[in-house]
Amino acid sequence: MTVGQNIKRAISEDQKAERQAMILSAARDMIDEAGFDGVTMSALAKRAGLAKGTLYLYVRSKEELFLLLFIEAMRTVVARFKGDVALGYSAAQIARCMTDHAQTTPLFLPMYARLVAVIESNVADEPLFAAKRQLLALSAEWAEHLAHVTRVSPDMAEPLATALMMSLQGAAQFDLSSQRDPTGLPEDIREAFSRYAFARSFEPSARLILEAVMTPPK
Amino acid sequence: MTVGQNIKRAISEDQKAERQAMILSAARDMIDEAGFDGVTMSALAKRAGLAKGTLYLYVRSKEELFLLLFIEAMRTVVARFKGDVALGYSAAQIARCMTDHAQTTPLFLPMYARLVAVIESNVADEPLFAAKRQLLALSAEWAEHLAHVTRVSPDMAEPLATALMMSLQGAAQFDLSSQRDPTGLPEDIREAFSRYAFARSFEPSARLILEAVMTPPK
DNA sequence: CTGTTAATTGATCAGCAGTCAGTGTGGGGA
DNA sequence: TCCCCACACTGACTGCTGATCAATTAACAG
């Protein structure tokens, strides 16, 4: 089979970037429809109208593809945080915004939950380092804005950012396991599943942490 | 490591339990030596001196095996917490103990990091529900002791426990990615890897959360 | 010793990520 | 205008995985 009906060869760098974007977009659609486990490189190739081998010209591994998707989601979250949260916001308001950003940015939570244990652990060194640099830069950007809006003392800025990031990561995990369809769950554990839904567990914790730092104990 | 020294076939329930324990023990050894990805059912069977099919008489899937190992580690952590932490401990002391327990209980952190994204997501319903019940009971036991030693008000007990568990989960993730051998890491990201080592990120966060609740903000 | 039960086996299966020798396209040199 | 060859693309293939099941055989009862 020759190249797909409406697809030419990608020659220029722009065309290659466009093709990679098309692959990422197809992957997003597949995740929406079939979940993470439903994404196989064969199926993705079919969906994108390419041969399996072609995918590997644009992405070094399946996990690198996920990493690219996550960086994109993370970039969105950081941008929204910087845009939405301003100086003067209360701890509760900041917690509310963080919860909202994480929850409504597509793919952010499920990818964050899988970032370390699934994605990072099966990526070659070079792409991993490249991704780490971007993620660290984004984290730093986010932490800096957080320090600014909370007016926290300089020596508390890092612990605060770390505590919130860890809570976010943990909440993403719990959320993943609570995403399950409740029908078919045994009665005695159904409530436990819903108890760990993201907003319900993260927002109070974030508020707790933010309040602890924003209203210094006398 | 061959099996049949004493037992040729496991007939009684005791013998079956013993055989399962032997399989779990072999799995632990393999994780120590070759990491999680080094554990394959074929290799594990060989190591345990059994045929691959035999493993599946004692464990319904590879992930259920990991789940069993985690429950064991979790049980140890909860028992140590109840034994080590008593009424009157300061926030800093409690944080110190939690950090120590998580870090020194074999397999606890790496398994906790993989619990949701890797293990739970590939376990059949029945064994998952059974495991959830045990884990929820252990969590409740841990939370109850925590509420007792912190003398926290009843309405803050659940948020406190949830916040600490989420931080622990998040810290386990970060720790997993910081476990990498630093040699060979590019200079500019080496520090970032070590920054997220478990004790360094979890303990201050736990203390922050505990202090926020133990010394009411008034 | 013989028949029955069920624990054990390992060849086999299906499905996966990733590879590579081969194909043919299209931009650039003549 | 034509031709040529670099290289974008292809898909059958490899090697590995977790899991299965018909055949085997140990253990025990009578």
Short mmCIF file of C-alpha atoms (C1' of nucleotides) in Angstrom, two decimals:
data_model
loop_
_atom_site.label_atom_id
_atom_site.label_comp_id
_atom_site.label_asym_id
_atom_site.label_seq_id
_atom_site.Cartn_x
_atom_site.Cartn_y
_atom_site.Cartn_z
CA MET A 1 0.00 0.00 0.00
CA THR A 2 1.36 3.37 -0.95
CA VAL A 3 1.18 6.40 1.26
CA GLY A 4 -2.34 7.15 2.42
CA GLN A 5 -4.84 8.86 0.14
CA ASN A 6 -4.35 12.43 1.23
CA ILE A 7 -0.91 12.09 2.76
CA LYS A 8 2.24 13.06 0.93
CA ARG A 9 5.72 12.40 2.09
CA ALA A 10 7.04 14.67 4.79
CA ILE A 11 10.16 16.24 3.35
CA SER A 12 10.70 19.59 5.05
CA GLU A 13 11.14 20.01 8.77
CA ASP A 14 7.76 21.71 8.95
CA GLN A 15 6.07 18.78 7.30
CA LYS A 16 7.81 16.39 9.67
CA ALA A 17 6.68 18.39 12.67
CA GLU A 18 3.17 18.39 11.28
CA ARG A 19 3.27 14.65 10.83
CA GLN A 20 4.45 14.11 14.37
CA ALA A 21 1.63 16.34 15.58
CA MET A 22 -0.81 14.24 13.58
CA ILE A 23 0.50 11.09 15.23
CA LEU A 24 0.17 12.66 18.68
CA SER A 25 -3.36 13.73 17.85
CA ALA A 26 -4.30 10.24 16.73
CA ALA A 27 -2.84 8.90 19.97
CA ARG A 28 -4.95 11.33 21.99
CA ASP A 29 -8.08 10.16 20.18
CA MET A 30 -7.21 6.54 20.80
CA ILE A 31 -6.67 7.16 24.51
CA ASP A 32 -10.06 8.84 24.70
CA GLU A 33 -11.79 5.98 22.96
CA ALA A 34 -9.98 2.91 24.15
CA GLY A 35 -7.97 3.96 27.19
CA PHE A 36 -4.22 3.73 27.61
CA ASP A 37 -4.06 0.00 27.24
CA GLY A 38 -6.02 0.31 24.02
CA VAL A 39 -3.17 2.21 22.41
CA THR A 40 -0.96 -0.22 20.53
CA MET A 41 1.55 0.88 17.96
CA SER A 42 -0.12 -1.25 15.28
CA ALA A 43 -3.54 0.22 15.95
CA LEU A 44 -2.12 3.72 16.17
CA ALA A 45 -0.40 3.29 12.82
CA LYS A 46 -3.61 2.12 11.25
CA ARG A 47 -5.52 5.03 12.72
CA ALA A 48 -2.95 7.56 11.57
CA GLY A 49 -2.93 6.02 8.10
CA LEU A 50 0.72 5.05 8.33
CA ALA A 51 2.73 1.88 8.54
CA LYS A 52 3.99 0.82 11.92
CA GLY A 53 7.59 1.38 10.91
CA THR A 54 6.80 4.98 10.00
CA LEU A 55 5.74 5.76 13.55
CA TYR A 56 9.25 4.97 14.68
CA LEU A 57 10.63 7.65 12.36
CA TYR A 58 8.76 10.22 14.44
CA VAL A 59 8.85 8.73 17.91
CA ARG A 60 11.59 6.58 19.38
CA SER A 61 9.29 4.44 21.47
CA LYS A 62 5.72 4.19 22.63
CA GLU A 63 6.71 5.70 25.96
CA GLU A 64 8.41 8.66 24.34
CA LEU A 65 5.13 9.35 22.61
CA PHE A 66 3.33 9.41 25.96
CA LEU A 67 6.05 11.63 27.36
CA LEU A 68 5.48 14.13 24.55
CA LEU A 69 1.76 14.13 25.28
CA PHE A 70 2.37 14.69 28.97
CA ILE A 71 4.74 17.60 28.43
CA GLU A 72 2.04 19.24 26.36
CA ALA A 73 -0.55 18.77 29.11
CA MET A 74 1.87 20.02 31.74
CA ARG A 75 2.59 23.10 29.66
CA THR A 76 -1.14 23.83 29.52
CA VAL A 77 -1.55 23.44 33.27
CA VAL A 78 1.34 25.77 34.04
CA ALA A 79 0.10 28.36 31.58
CA ARG A 80 -3.38 28.27 33.07
CA PHE A 81 -1.98 28.57 36.58
CA LYS A 82 0.02 31.64 35.64
CA GLY A 83 -2.96 33.13 33.85
CA ASP A 84 -5.66 32.40 36.41
CA VAL A 85 -4.02 32.78 39.79
CA ALA A 86 -3.02 36.27 40.85
CA LEU A 87 -1.57 37.95 43.90
CA GLY A 88 -4.12 38.29 46.68
CA TYR A 89 -5.81 34.96 46.17
CA SER A 90 -6.62 33.05 49.34
CA ALA A 91 -5.32 29.57 50.05
CA ALA A 92 -8.77 28.19 49.32
CA GLN A 93 -8.95 30.00 45.99
CA ILE A 94 -5.53 28.81 44.92
CA ALA A 95 -6.39 25.25 45.89
CA ARG A 96 -9.61 25.54 43.90
CA CYS A 97 -7.77 26.72 40.79
CA MET A 98 -5.11 24.03 41.00
CA THR A 99 -7.78 21.38 41.35
CA ASP A 100 -9.68 22.76 38.40
CA HIS A 101 -6.63 23.04 36.15
CA ALA A 102 -5.47 19.53 36.85
CA GLN A 103 -8.91 18.10 36.38
CA THR A 104 -10.00 19.90 33.23
CA THR A 105 -6.77 19.76 31.26
CA PRO A 106 -7.21 16.74 29.01
CA LEU A 107 -4.96 13.80 29.79
CA PHE A 108 -3.09 15.61 32.55
CA LEU A 109 -4.14 13.49 35.50
CA PRO A 110 -4.03 10.03 33.92
CA MET A 111 -0.68 10.77 32.31
CA TYR A 112 0.78 12.22 35.49
CA ALA A 113 -0.29 9.10 37.33
CA ARG A 114 1.56 6.95 34.82
CA LEU A 115 4.52 9.23 34.36
CA VAL A 116 7.07 7.56 36.56
CA ALA A 117 6.08 3.96 36.95
CA VAL A 118 4.97 3.35 33.38
CA ILE A 119 6.42 5.97 31.11
CA GLU A 120 9.79 7.03 32.46
CA SER A 121 10.82 3.52 33.26
CA ASN A 122 10.79 2.50 29.63
CA VAL A 123 12.30 5.43 27.81
CA ALA A 124 15.85 5.59 26.50
CA ASP A 125 18.25 7.99 28.16
CA GLU A 126 18.48 10.77 25.62
CA PRO A 127 14.76 11.39 25.15
CA LEU A 128 14.29 11.02 28.91
CA PHE A 129 16.86 13.70 29.67
CA ALA A 130 15.36 16.02 27.09
CA ALA A 131 11.91 15.52 28.60
CA LYS A 132 13.20 15.96 32.15
CA ARG A 133 14.74 19.29 31.26
CA GLN A 134 11.44 20.56 29.91
CA LEU A 135 9.46 19.23 32.84
CA LEU A 136 11.90 20.66 35.37
CA ALA A 137 11.73 24.04 33.67
CA LEU A 138 7.94 23.95 33.72
CA SER A 139 7.91 22.92 37.38
CA ALA A 140 10.26 25.76 38.23
CA GLU A 141 8.06 28.21 36.36
CA TRP A 142 5.03 26.96 38.23
CA ALA A 143 6.83 27.05 41.60
CA GLU A 144 8.02 30.59 40.98
CA HIS A 145 4.53 31.85 40.28
CA LEU A 146 3.27 29.97 43.31
CA ALA A 147 5.88 31.63 45.53
CA HIS A 148 4.86 34.97 44.10
CA VAL A 149 1.12 34.68 44.65
CA THR A 150 1.42 33.14 48.10
CA ARG A 151 4.02 35.70 49.21
CA VAL A 152 5.66 32.89 51.07
CA SER A 153 9.05 33.41 52.68
CA PRO A 154 11.93 32.39 50.40
CA ASP A 155 13.03 29.50 52.58
CA MET A 156 9.53 28.01 52.54
CA ALA A 157 9.00 28.32 48.80
CA GLU A 158 10.65 25.05 47.86
CA PRO A 159 9.08 22.90 50.59
CA LEU A 160 5.68 24.34 49.69
CA ALA A 161 6.04 23.61 45.99
CA THR A 162 7.35 20.12 46.67
CA ALA A 163 4.54 19.34 49.08
CA LEU A 164 1.90 20.46 46.61
CA MET A 165 3.48 18.59 43.71
CA MET A 166 3.71 15.43 45.73
CA SER A 167 0.09 15.72 46.78
CA LEU A 168 -0.90 16.30 43.19
CA GLN A 169 1.02 13.24 42.09
CA GLY A 170 -0.48 11.13 44.84
CA ALA A 171 -3.98 12.38 44.15
CA ALA A 172 -3.54 11.55 40.48
CA GLN A 173 -2.75 7.98 41.51
CA PHE A 174 -5.75 7.64 43.77
CA ASP A 175 -7.94 9.21 41.11
CA LEU A 176 -6.80 6.66 38.57
CA SER A 177 -8.00 3.82 40.71
CA SER A 178 -11.25 5.60 41.57
CA GLN A 179 -12.09 6.20 37.90
CA ARG A 180 -13.61 2.76 37.68
CA ASP A 181 -17.23 2.37 36.77
CA PRO A 182 -19.03 1.93 40.11
CA THR A 183 -21.62 -0.48 38.75
CA GLY A 184 -20.37 -3.95 39.45
CA LEU A 185 -18.37 -2.88 42.46
CA PRO A 186 -19.18 -4.76 45.65
CA GLU A 187 -21.28 -2.69 48.01
CA ASP A 188 -18.72 -2.58 50.79
CA ILE A 189 -15.93 -0.96 48.80
CA ARG A 190 -17.93 1.25 46.45
CA GLU A 191 -17.74 4.25 48.75
CA ALA A 192 -13.99 3.82 49.17
CA PHE A 193 -13.50 4.11 45.43
CA SER A 194 -15.45 7.34 45.16
CA ARG A 195 -13.79 8.76 48.25
CA TYR A 196 -10.51 9.08 46.39
CA ALA A 197 -11.82 10.94 43.37
CA PHE A 198 -9.40 13.71 42.52
CA ALA A 199 -11.22 16.86 43.61
CA ARG A 200 -12.45 15.29 46.79
CA SER A 201 -9.00 14.26 47.96
CA PHE A 202 -6.69 16.85 46.47
CA GLU A 203 -8.48 20.12 47.13
CA PRO A 204 -8.70 19.83 50.93
CA SER A 205 -5.09 18.68 51.14
CA ALA A 206 -3.87 21.53 48.97
CA ARG A 207 -5.82 24.01 51.07
CA LEU A 208 -4.37 22.53 54.24
CA ILE A 209 -0.84 22.87 52.94
CA LEU A 210 -1.36 26.36 51.54
CA GLU A 211 -3.00 27.64 54.70
CA ALA A 212 -0.21 26.25 56.82
CA VAL A 213 2.28 28.33 54.89
CA MET A 214 0.23 31.43 54.11
CA THR A 215 -0.88 32.07 57.70
CA PRO A 216 2.32 31.54 59.63
CA PRO A 217 1.76 29.92 63.04
CA LYS A 218 2.19 32.54 65.71
CA MET B 1 16.45 -23.10 45.25
CA THR B 2 14.89 -26.25 43.93
CA VAL B 3 11.55 -27.02 45.40
CA GLY B 4 11.12 -30.67 45.89
CA GLN B 5 13.50 -31.14 48.79
CA ASN B 6 10.75 -31.83 51.26
CA ILE B 7 7.56 -31.47 49.33
CA LYS B 8 6.94 -33.17 46.04
CA ARG B 9 3.37 -32.10 45.72
CA ALA B 10 1.43 -29.63 47.79
CA ILE B 11 -1.65 -31.49 48.95
CA SER B 12 -2.85 -29.98 52.20
CA GLU B 13 -3.84 -26.35 52.58
CA ASP B 14 -0.76 -25.77 54.70
CA GLN B 15 1.50 -27.12 52.03
CA LYS B 16 -0.21 -24.96 49.43
CA ALA B 17 0.22 -21.88 51.57
CA GLU B 18 3.85 -22.79 52.04
CA ARG B 19 4.34 -23.18 48.33
CA GLN B 20 2.75 -19.82 47.63
CA ALA B 21 5.01 -18.27 50.24
CA MET B 22 7.99 -19.85 48.55
CA ILE B 23 6.93 -18.36 45.22
CA LEU B 24 6.54 -14.93 46.81
CA SER B 25 9.96 -15.28 48.38
CA ALA B 26 11.53 -16.18 45.05
CA ALA B 27 9.84 -13.15 43.53
CA ARG B 28 11.28 -10.91 46.24
CA ASP B 29 14.76 -12.23 45.55
CA MET B 30 14.34 -11.64 41.83
CA ILE B 31 13.19 -8.06 42.38
CA ASP B 32 16.24 -7.42 44.54
CA GLU B 33 18.60 -8.83 41.97
CA ALA B 34 17.10 -7.84 38.66
CA GLY B 35 14.53 -5.14 39.41
CA PHE B 36 10.84 -5.26 38.65
CA ASP B 37 11.27 -5.58 34.93
CA GLY B 38 13.60 -8.49 35.49
CA VAL B 39 10.77 -10.53 36.96
CA THR B 40 9.20 -12.65 34.26
CA MET B 41 6.98 -15.58 34.93
CA SER B 42 9.31 -17.92 33.06
CA ALA B 43 12.35 -16.82 35.03
CA LEU B 44 10.41 -16.91 38.28
CA ALA B 45 9.25 -20.45 37.57
CA LYS B 46 12.79 -21.52 36.86
CA ARG B 47 14.05 -19.88 40.01
CA ALA B 48 11.32 -21.44 42.14
CA GLY B 49 12.02 -24.83 40.57
CA LEU B 50 8.53 -25.11 39.15
CA ALA B 51 6.96 -25.16 35.74
CA LYS B 52 5.44 -21.95 34.52
CA GLY B 53 1.98 -23.41 34.58
CA THR B 54 2.38 -24.29 38.24
CA LEU B 55 2.80 -20.65 39.18
CA TYR B 56 -0.67 -19.99 37.90
CA LEU B 57 -2.09 -22.52 40.35
CA TYR B 58 -0.90 -20.29 43.17
CA VAL B 59 -1.27 -16.84 41.69
CA ARG B 60 -3.87 -15.74 39.18
CA SER B 61 -1.62 -13.30 37.36
CA LYS B 62 1.74 -11.64 37.63
CA GLU B 63 0.10 -8.51 38.98
CA GLU B 64 -1.75 -10.40 41.68
CA LEU B 65 1.61 -11.68 42.82
CA PHE B 66 2.87 -8.11 43.16
CA LEU B 67 -0.31 -7.17 44.96
CA LEU B 68 0.29 -9.91 47.50
CA LEU B 69 3.83 -8.66 48.04
CA PHE B 70 2.61 -5.11 48.54
CA ILE B 71 -0.05 -6.07 51.05
CA GLU B 72 2.66 -7.76 53.06
CA ALA B 73 4.86 -4.65 52.97
CA MET B 74 1.93 -2.44 53.88
CA ARG B 75 1.10 -4.67 56.80
CA THR B 76 4.65 -4.29 58.06
CA VAL B 77 4.56 -0.52 57.75
CA VAL B 78 1.28 -0.23 59.64
CA ALA B 79 2.50 -2.54 62.37
CA ARG B 80 5.71 -0.55 62.80
CA PHE B 81 3.76 2.71 62.91
CA LYS B 82 1.52 1.42 65.64
CA GLY B 83 4.48 0.05 67.53
CA ASP B 84 6.85 2.99 67.21
CA VAL B 85 4.68 6.10 67.37
CA ALA B 86 3.04 6.91 70.67
CA LEU B 87 0.96 9.67 72.14
CA GLY B 88 2.99 12.78 72.88
CA TYR B 89 5.20 12.61 69.79
CA SER B 90 5.79 15.90 68.05
CA ALA B 91 4.92 16.51 64.42
CA ALA B 92 8.59 16.30 63.55
CA GLN B 93 9.00 13.00 65.35
CA ILE B 94 5.98 11.47 63.68
CA ALA B 95 7.19 12.64 60.29
CA ARG B 96 10.59 11.15 61.03
CA CYS B 97 9.08 7.77 61.93
CA MET B 98 6.82 7.66 58.89
CA THR B 99 9.77 8.45 56.66
CA ASP B 100 11.87 5.78 58.28
CA HIS B 101 9.18 3.11 58.12
CA ALA B 102 8.44 3.71 54.47
CA GLN B 103 12.08 3.77 53.56
CA THR B 104 13.34 0.78 55.49
CA THR B 105 10.50 -1.63 54.88
CA PRO B 106 11.70 -3.72 51.97
CA LEU B 107 9.79 -3.21 48.72
CA PHE B 108 7.29 -0.81 50.25
CA LEU B 109 8.19 2.31 48.31
CA PRO B 110 8.82 0.82 44.87
CA MET B 111 5.68 -1.27 45.11
CA TYR B 112 3.56 1.62 46.33
CA ALA B 113 4.78 3.68 43.41
CA ARG B 114 3.66 0.97 41.01
CA LEU B 115 0.50 0.02 42.84
CA VAL B 116 -2.09 1.88 40.82
CA ALA B 117 -0.63 2.50 37.40
CA VAL B 118 1.05 -0.86 36.96
CA ILE B 119 -0.42 -3.39 39.33
CA GLU B 120 -4.07 -2.55 39.89
CA SER B 121 -4.69 -1.83 36.26
CA ASN B 122 -3.99 -5.40 35.26
CA VAL B 123 -5.63 -7.47 37.93
CA ALA B 124 -8.91 -9.30 37.57
CA ASP B 125 -11.86 -8.06 39.59
CA GLU B 126 -12.11 -10.67 42.33
CA PRO B 127 -8.48 -10.61 43.46
CA LEU B 128 -8.54 -6.81 43.17
CA PHE B 129 -11.54 -6.49 45.44
CA ALA B 130 -10.02 -8.88 47.93
CA ALA B 131 -6.80 -6.88 47.95
CA LYS B 132 -8.65 -3.57 48.22
CA ARG B 133 -10.49 -4.76 51.27
CA GLN B 134 -7.27 -5.65 53.00
CA LEU B 135 -5.55 -2.42 51.99
CA LEU B 136 -8.51 -0.32 53.06
CA ALA B 137 -8.59 -2.07 56.42
CA LEU B 138 -4.87 -1.45 56.89
CA SER B 139 -5.24 2.19 55.88
CA ALA B 140 -8.07 2.63 58.34
CA GLU B 141 -6.00 1.05 61.09
CA TRP B 142 -3.11 3.36 60.29
CA ALA B 143 -5.39 6.43 60.14
CA GLU B 144 -6.96 5.56 63.45
CA HIS B 145 -3.62 5.34 65.20
CA LEU B 146 -2.56 8.57 63.53
CA ALA B 147 -5.67 10.36 64.80
CA HIS B 148 -4.95 9.02 68.26
CA VAL B 149 -1.33 10.11 68.52
CA THR B 150 -1.92 13.51 66.96
CA ARG B 151 -4.97 14.17 69.10
CA VAL B 152 -6.46 15.85 66.10
CA SER B 153 -10.10 16.93 66.14
CA PRO B 154 -12.45 14.29 64.71
CA ASP B 155 -13.43 16.36 61.68
CA MET B 156 -9.79 16.85 60.71
CA ALA B 157 -8.76 13.21 61.10
CA GLU B 158 -9.77 12.12 57.63
CA PRO B 159 -8.31 15.10 55.74
CA LEU B 160 -5.06 14.68 57.64
CA ALA B 161 -4.78 10.99 56.87
CA THR B 162 -5.66 11.55 53.23
CA ALA B 163 -3.14 14.36 52.86
CA LEU B 164 -0.35 12.26 54.34
CA MET B 165 -1.21 9.21 52.27
CA MET B 166 -1.27 11.27 49.10
CA SER B 167 2.08 12.82 49.93
CA LEU B 168 3.50 9.41 50.64
CA GLN B 169 2.21 8.11 47.34
CA GLY B 170 3.57 11.11 45.45
CA ALA B 171 6.93 10.89 47.21
CA ALA B 172 7.15 7.20 46.32
CA GLN B 173 6.74 8.20 42.67
CA PHE B 174 9.40 10.88 42.80
CA ASP B 175 11.69 8.54 44.65
CA LEU B 176 11.32 5.91 41.97
CA SER B 177 12.61 8.27 39.34
CA SER B 178 15.40 9.55 41.58
CA GLN B 179 16.66 6.03 42.31
CA ARG B 180 18.68 6.08 39.13
CA ASP B 181 22.41 5.69 39.25
CA PRO B 182 23.74 9.29 39.10
CA THR B 183 26.82 8.36 37.09
CA GLY B 184 26.01 8.96 33.49
CA LEU B 185 23.46 11.62 34.25
CA PRO B 186 24.06 14.94 32.54
CA GLU B 187 25.47 17.53 34.90
CA ASP B 188 22.55 19.92 34.60
CA ILE B 189 19.89 17.52 35.80
CA ARG B 190 21.85 15.43 38.27
CA GLU B 191 20.90 17.62 41.22
CA ALA B 192 17.22 17.50 40.24
CA PHE B 193 17.24 13.71 40.45
CA SER B 194 18.72 13.67 43.94
CA ARG B 195 16.44 16.48 45.10
CA TYR B 196 13.47 14.13 44.93
CA ALA B 197 14.93 11.29 46.94
CA PHE B 198 12.30 10.03 49.33
CA ALA B 199 13.45 11.30 52.70
CA ARG B 200 14.41 14.68 51.33
CA SER B 201 11.01 15.35 49.80
CA PHE B 202 8.62 13.46 52.04
CA GLU B 203 9.78 14.30 55.52
CA PRO B 204 9.48 18.11 55.28
CA SER B 205 6.08 17.80 53.62
CA ALA B 206 4.80 15.42 56.25
CA ARG B 207 6.05 17.71 58.98
CA LEU B 208 4.38 20.68 57.32
CA ILE B 209 1.06 18.87 57.14
CA LEU B 210 1.28 17.48 60.67
CA GLU B 211 2.24 20.82 62.18
CA ALA B 212 -0.60 22.54 60.40
CA VAL B 213 -3.05 20.23 62.10
CA MET B 214 -1.39 19.68 65.45
CA THR B 215 -0.87 23.37 66.24
CA PRO B 216 -4.20 24.97 65.29
CA PRO B 217 -3.62 28.26 63.41
CA LYS B 218 -5.11 30.47 66.11
"C1'" DC C 1 -1.67 -53.84 43.70
"C1'" DT C 2 -5.16 -50.97 41.23
"C1'" DG C 3 -8.19 -47.13 40.39
"C1'" DT C 4 -9.22 -42.27 41.19
"C1'" DT C 5 -8.16 -37.67 42.06
"C1'" DA C 6 -5.83 -33.70 41.26
"C1'" DA C 7 -1.09 -31.38 41.28
"C1'" DT C 8 2.26 -30.62 37.92
"C1'" DT C 9 4.16 -29.95 33.40
"C1'" DG C 10 5.88 -27.49 29.19
"C1'" DA C 11 4.67 -27.00 24.44
"C1'" DT C 12 1.63 -23.83 22.72
"C1'" DC C 13 -1.03 -19.62 21.96
"C1'" DA C 14 -2.08 -14.79 21.07
"C1'" DG C 15 -0.44 -10.25 21.30
"C1'" DC C 16 3.00 -6.92 21.98
"C1'" DA C 17 7.01 -3.39 20.82
"C1'" DG C 18 10.36 -2.70 17.89
"C1'" DT C 19 13.37 -3.81 13.36
"C1'" DC C 20 15.06 -3.73 8.70
"C1'" DA C 21 15.64 -5.18 3.87
"C1'" DG C 22 13.19 -3.65 0.27
"C1'" DT C 23 10.11 -0.23 -2.42
"C1'" DG C 24 9.02 3.89 -4.92
"C1'" DT C 25 8.59 9.03 -4.69
"C1'" DG C 26 9.78 13.57 -5.74
"C1'" DG C 27 13.29 17.33 -5.59
"C1'" DG C 28 17.37 18.65 -7.76
"C1'" DG C 29 21.04 18.18 -11.14
"C1'" DA C 30 21.90 17.54 -16.11
"C1'" DT D 1 12.58 18.14 -19.99
"C1'" DC D 2 14.18 13.81 -18.10
"C1'" DC D 3 16.51 10.95 -15.13
"C1'" DC D 4 18.49 9.59 -10.76
"C1'" DC D 5 19.20 8.50 -6.20
"C1'" DA D 6 18.55 10.03 -1.26
"C1'" DC D 7 15.51 8.93 1.79
"C1'" DA D 8 10.44 8.64 3.46
"C1'" DC D 9 7.95 4.89 3.78
"C1'" DT D 10 6.43 -0.06 4.19
"C1'" DG D 11 4.86 -4.44 6.52
"C1'" DA D 12 6.50 -9.06 7.19
"C1'" DC D 13 9.37 -10.46 10.62
"C1'" DT D 14 11.82 -11.27 15.23
"C1'" DG D 15 11.98 -12.07 19.95
"C1'" DC D 16 9.74 -11.73 23.97
"C1'" DT D 17 5.88 -11.68 27.04
"C1'" DG D 18 1.86 -13.45 30.12
"C1'" DA D 19 -1.23 -16.92 30.10
"C1'" DT D 20 -3.46 -21.68 28.80
"C1'" DC D 21 -4.57 -26.63 28.77
"C1'" DA D 22 -4.22 -31.51 27.28
"C1'" DA D 23 -1.22 -34.83 28.85
"C1'" DT D 24 1.41 -36.71 32.58
"C1'" DT D 25 2.15 -38.68 36.95
"C1'" DA D 26 2.47 -38.39 42.11
"C1'" DA D 27 -0.28 -39.43 46.07
"C1'" DC D 28 -3.62 -41.66 48.38
"C1'" DA D 29 -7.83 -44.89 49.26
"C1'" DG D 30 -9.66 -49.30 49.09
#
